[in-house]
PDB file of C-alpha atoms in Angstrom:
ATOM      1  CA  UNK A  95      -2.773-143.485-104.193  1.00 93.00           C
ATOM      2  CA  UNK A  96      -6.420-142.807-104.964  1.00 92.00           C
ATOM      3  CA  UNK A  97      -6.706-140.462-101.962  1.00 94.00           C
ATOM      4  CA  UNK A  98      -3.558-138.610-103.025  1.00 96.00           C
ATOM      5  CA  UNK A  99      -4.930-138.297-106.566  1.00 95.00           C
ATOM      6  CA  UNK A 100      -8.161-136.858-105.181  1.00 93.00           C
ATOM      7  CA  UNK A 101      -6.266-134.410-102.973  1.00 93.00           C
ATOM      8  CA  UNK A 102      -3.910-133.164-105.693  1.00 96.00           C
ATOM      9  CA  UNK A 103      -6.210-133.405-108.705  1.00 95.00           C
ATOM     10  CA  UNK A 104      -5.680-135.553-111.782  1.00 96.00           C
ATOM     11  CA  UNK A 105      -3.315-133.239-113.648  1.00 98.00           C
ATOM     12  CA  UNK A 106      -0.906-132.708-110.752  1.00 98.00           C
ATOM     13  CA  UNK A 107      -1.069-136.328-109.627  1.00 98.00           C
ATOM     14  CA  UNK A 108      -0.233-137.756-113.054  1.00 98.00           C
ATOM     15  CA  UNK A 109       2.505-135.180-113.563  1.00 98.00           C
ATOM     16  CA  UNK A 110       3.995-136.402-110.283  1.00 98.00           C
ATOM     17  CA  UNK A 111       3.718-140.045-111.338  1.00 98.00           C
ATOM     18  CA  UNK A 112       5.451-139.321-114.648  1.00 98.00           C
ATOM     19  CA  UNK A 113       8.182-137.322-112.896  1.00 98.00           C
ATOM     20  CA  UNK A 114       8.695-140.061-110.312  1.00 98.00           C
ATOM     21  CA  UNK A 115       8.912-142.751-112.996  1.00 97.00           C
ATOM     22  CA  UNK A 116      11.335-140.699-115.082  1.00 97.00           C
ATOM     23  CA  UNK A 117      13.519-139.914-112.061  1.00 96.00           C
ATOM     24  CA  UNK A 118      13.667-143.417-110.581  1.00 96.00           C
ATOM     25  CA  UNK A 119      13.250-145.651-113.634  1.00 95.00           C
ATOM     26  CA  UNK A 120      15.541-148.690-113.364  1.00 94.00           C
ATOM     27  CA  UNK A 121      16.666-147.731-109.858  1.00 95.00           C
ATOM     28  CA  UNK A 122      15.593-148.137-106.258  1.00 95.00           C
ATOM     29  CA  UNK A 123      13.411-145.614-104.496  1.00 96.00           C
ATOM     30  CA  UNK A 124      11.830-145.202-101.084  1.00 96.00           C
ATOM     31  CA  UNK A 125       8.483-143.806-100.045  1.00 96.00           C
ATOM     32  CA  UNK A 126      10.289-140.607 -99.016  1.00 97.00           C
ATOM     33  CA  UNK A 127      11.499-140.238-102.618  1.00 97.00           C
ATOM     34  CA  UNK A 128       7.946-140.509-103.903  1.00 98.00           C
ATOM     35  CA  UNK A 129       6.768-137.979-101.322  1.00 98.00           C
ATOM     36  CA  UNK A 130       9.545-135.556-102.322  1.00 98.00           C
ATOM     37  CA  UNK A 131       8.577-135.745-106.005  1.00 98.00           C
ATOM     38  CA  UNK A 132       4.878-135.270-105.245  1.00 98.00           C
ATOM     39  CA  UNK A 133       5.632-132.283-102.992  1.00 98.00           C
ATOM     40  CA  UNK A 134       7.816-130.680-105.648  1.00 98.00           C
ATOM     41  CA  UNK A 135       5.234-131.143-108.403  1.00 98.00           C
ATOM     42  CA  UNK A 136       2.275-130.052-106.269  1.00 98.00           C
ATOM     43  CA  UNK A 137       4.149-127.305-104.377  1.00 98.00           C
ATOM     44  CA  UNK A 138       2.485-128.630-101.208  1.00 97.00           C
ATOM     45  CA  UNK A 139       3.875-129.991 -97.977  1.00 97.00           C
ATOM     46  CA  UNK A 140       2.489-133.534 -97.913  1.00 97.00           C
ATOM     47  CA  UNK A 141       4.291-134.705 -94.777  1.00 96.00           C
ATOM     48  CA  UNK A 142       1.031-134.910 -92.766  1.00 94.00           C
ATOM     49  CA  UNK A 143      -0.621-136.889 -95.579  1.00 96.00           C
ATOM     50  CA  UNK A 144       2.156-139.488 -95.805  1.00 97.00           C
ATOM     51  CA  UNK A 145       2.510-139.701 -92.014  1.00 95.00           C
ATOM     52  CA  UNK A 146      -1.204-140.282 -91.599  1.00 95.00           C
ATOM     53  CA  UNK A 147      -1.957-142.628 -94.503  1.00 95.00           C
ATOM     54  CA  UNK A 148       1.359-144.484 -94.921  1.00 94.00           C
ATOM     55  CA  UNK A 149       3.197-144.478 -91.609  1.00 94.00           C
ATOM     56  CA  UNK A 150       0.299-144.544 -89.121  1.00 93.00           C
ATOM     57  CA  UNK A 151      -1.257-147.893 -88.354  1.00 93.00           C
ATOM     58  CA  UNK A 152      -4.980-148.250 -89.001  1.00 94.00           C
ATOM     59  CA  UNK A 153      -7.591-146.311 -90.899  1.00 96.00           C
ATOM     60  CA  UNK A 154     -10.706-144.266 -90.085  1.00 97.00           C
ATOM     61  CA  UNK A 155     -13.532-146.274 -88.543  1.00 97.00           C
ATOM     62  CA  UNK A 156     -16.658-144.180 -88.899  1.00 97.00           C
ATOM     63  CA  UNK A 157     -19.970-144.465 -87.115  1.00 98.00           C
ATOM     64  CA  UNK A 158     -22.599-142.084 -88.437  1.00 97.00           C
ATOM     65  CA  UNK A 159     -26.259-141.308 -88.755  1.00 95.00           C
ATOM     66  CA  UNK A 160     -28.429-138.621 -90.199  1.00 97.00           C
ATOM     67  CA  UNK A 161     -31.817-137.046 -89.620  1.00 96.00           C
ATOM     68  CA  UNK A 162     -33.995-134.533 -91.427  1.00 97.00           C
ATOM     69  CA  UNK A 163     -36.147-131.829 -89.878  1.00 96.00           C
ATOM     70  CA  UNK A 164     -37.540-128.557 -91.237  1.00 94.00           C
ATOM     71  CA  UNK A 165     -35.269-128.259 -94.277  1.00 93.00           C
ATOM     72  CA  UNK A 166     -32.085-129.336 -92.503  1.00 95.00           C
ATOM     73  CA  UNK A 167     -30.176-132.586 -92.887  1.00 95.00           C
ATOM     74  CA  UNK A 168     -28.245-133.173 -89.679  1.00 97.00           C
ATOM     75  CA  UNK A 169     -25.325-135.601 -89.924  1.00 97.00           C
ATOM     76  CA  UNK A 170     -23.310-136.833 -86.964  1.00 97.00           C
ATOM     77  CA  UNK A 171     -19.992-138.484 -87.761  1.00 97.00           C
ATOM     78  CA  UNK A 172     -17.809-140.134 -85.136  1.00 98.00           C
ATOM     79  CA  UNK A 173     -14.364-141.656 -85.574  1.00 97.00           C
ATOM     80  CA  UNK A 174     -14.116-144.836 -83.503  1.00 97.00           C
ATOM     81  CA  UNK A 175     -10.355-145.463 -83.822  1.00 95.00           C
ATOM     82  CA  UNK A 176      -7.293-143.954 -82.229  1.00 93.00           C
ATOM     83  CA  UNK A 177      -5.498-141.910 -83.457  1.00 94.00           C
ATOM     84  CA  UNK A 178      -7.968-139.512 -85.039  1.00 95.00           C
ATOM     85  CA  UNK A 179      -7.484-138.993 -88.784  1.00 96.00           C
ATOM     86  CA  UNK A 180      -7.923-135.763 -90.743  1.00 94.00           C
ATOM     87  CA  UNK A 181      -9.515-135.963 -94.192  1.00 94.00           C
ATOM     88  CA  UNK A 182     -12.064-134.429 -96.559  1.00 93.00           C
ATOM     89  CA  UNK A 183     -15.247-136.495 -96.735  1.00 95.00           C
ATOM     90  CA  UNK A 184     -17.755-136.263 -99.558  1.00 95.00           C
ATOM     91  CA  UNK A 185     -21.368-136.806 -98.627  1.00 96.00           C
ATOM     92  CA  UNK A 186     -23.855-137.659-101.352  1.00 95.00           C
ATOM     93  CA  UNK A 187     -27.511-136.670-101.066  1.00 93.00           C
ATOM     94  CA  UNK A 188     -30.259-137.865-103.365  1.00 93.00           C
ATOM     95  CA  UNK A 189     -33.090-135.309-103.233  1.00 87.00           C
ATOM     96  CA  UNK A 190     -35.956-135.454-105.724  1.00 85.00           C
ATOM     97  CA  UNK A 191     -33.958-137.928-107.821  1.00 89.00           C
ATOM     98  CA  UNK A 192     -30.935-135.601-108.102  1.00 90.00           C
ATOM     99  CA  UNK A 193     -27.593-136.342-106.475  1.00 90.00           C
ATOM    100  CA  UNK A 194     -25.820-133.514-104.693  1.00 91.00           C
ATOM    101  CA  UNK A 195     -22.335-133.665-103.190  1.00 94.00           C
ATOM    102  CA  UNK A 196     -21.088-131.804-100.163  1.00 94.00           C
ATOM    103  CA  UNK A 197     -17.492-132.070 -98.945  1.00 94.00           C
ATOM    104  CA  UNK A 198     -16.736-131.572 -95.278  1.00 94.00           C
ATOM    105  CA  UNK A 199     -13.424-131.600 -93.465  1.00 94.00           C
ATOM    106  CA  UNK A 200     -13.156-134.222 -90.744  1.00 95.00           C
ATOM    107  CA  UNK A 201     -10.531-133.312 -88.156  1.00 94.00           C
ATOM    108  CA  UNK A 202     -12.086-134.268 -84.824  1.00 96.00           C
ATOM    109  CA  UNK A 203     -13.379-137.418 -83.170  1.00 97.00           C
ATOM    110  CA  UNK A 204     -16.973-136.248 -83.483  1.00 97.00           C
ATOM    111  CA  UNK A 205     -18.452-133.717 -85.859  1.00 97.00           C
ATOM    112  CA  UNK A 206     -21.997-132.559 -86.509  1.00 97.00           C
ATOM    113  CA  UNK A 207     -22.898-130.996 -89.840  1.00 95.00           C
ATOM    114  CA  UNK A 208     -26.149-129.322 -90.832  1.00 95.00           C
ATOM    115  CA  UNK A 209     -26.962-128.920 -94.518  1.00 92.00           C
ATOM    116  CA  UNK A 210     -30.003-127.294 -96.065  1.00 90.00           C
ATOM    117  CA  UNK A 211     -32.217-129.468 -98.270  1.00 88.00           C
ATOM    118  CA  UNK A 212     -35.540-128.625 -99.886  1.00 86.00           C
ATOM    119  CA  UNK A 213     -36.969-132.000 -98.881  1.00 92.00           C
ATOM    120  CA  UNK A 214     -36.020-135.154 -97.016  1.00 95.00           C
ATOM    121  CA  UNK A 215     -33.222-136.973 -98.902  1.00 96.00           C
ATOM    122  CA  UNK A 216     -34.118-140.308-100.410  1.00 95.00           C
ATOM    123  CA  UNK A 217     -30.581-141.452 -99.664  1.00 95.00           C
ATOM    124  CA  UNK A 218     -27.486-140.150 -97.877  1.00 96.00           C
ATOM    125  CA  UNK A 219     -24.136-141.795 -98.623  1.00 95.00           C
ATOM    126  CA  UNK A 220     -20.649-141.261 -97.278  1.00 96.00           C
ATOM    127  CA  UNK A 221     -17.925-141.143 -99.928  1.00 96.00           C
ATOM    128  CA  UNK A 222     -20.163-142.037-102.897  1.00 95.00           C
ATOM    129  CA  UNK A 223     -17.237-141.804-105.355  1.00 94.00           C
ATOM    130  CA  UNK A 224     -15.033-144.097-103.242  1.00 95.00           C
ATOM    131  CA  UNK A 225     -12.102-141.716-102.707  1.00 94.00           C
ATOM    132  CA  UNK A 226     -11.428-142.600 -99.083  1.00 95.00           C
ATOM    133  CA  UNK A 227     -10.074-145.623 -97.259  1.00 94.00           C
ATOM    134  CA  UNK A 228     -12.368-146.107 -94.243  1.00 96.00           C
ATOM    135  CA  UNK A 229     -14.518-148.640 -92.485  1.00 96.00           C
ATOM    136  CA  UNK A 230     -18.155-147.954 -91.716  1.00 94.00           C
ATOM    137  CA  UNK A 231     -19.194-149.055 -88.227  1.00 91.00           C
ATOM    138  CA  UNK A 232     -22.727-149.608 -86.984  1.00 78.00           C
TER     139      UNK A 232
END
């Protein structure tokens, strides 16, 4: 639910929740009914989202590391599980005491991202706001 809220935004998500509750209050409903309401409210096809996060077994298992050289933070992210998941991933950087966020789209088993930074980050964190269901592997 938290990932869907992040994807749709608070306003759309809560509108969908209210619509779903109003529609199915005191009755039975299936996951497909919830999906239908959320698609109608958001005007988005969410079939891939529900297939991936509800009907597919498992979750992302991520192995990653980062390095810094000449103003560039290089991050390598690898999914260790099968099947490969697709999702936006926020990366938090603390540089000179300030936190910066960068969102990247993960859609392959391995991805390398290079991001400019004035100095070496004091800390790099995956999903600092805890939007995503994943397991960090070492």
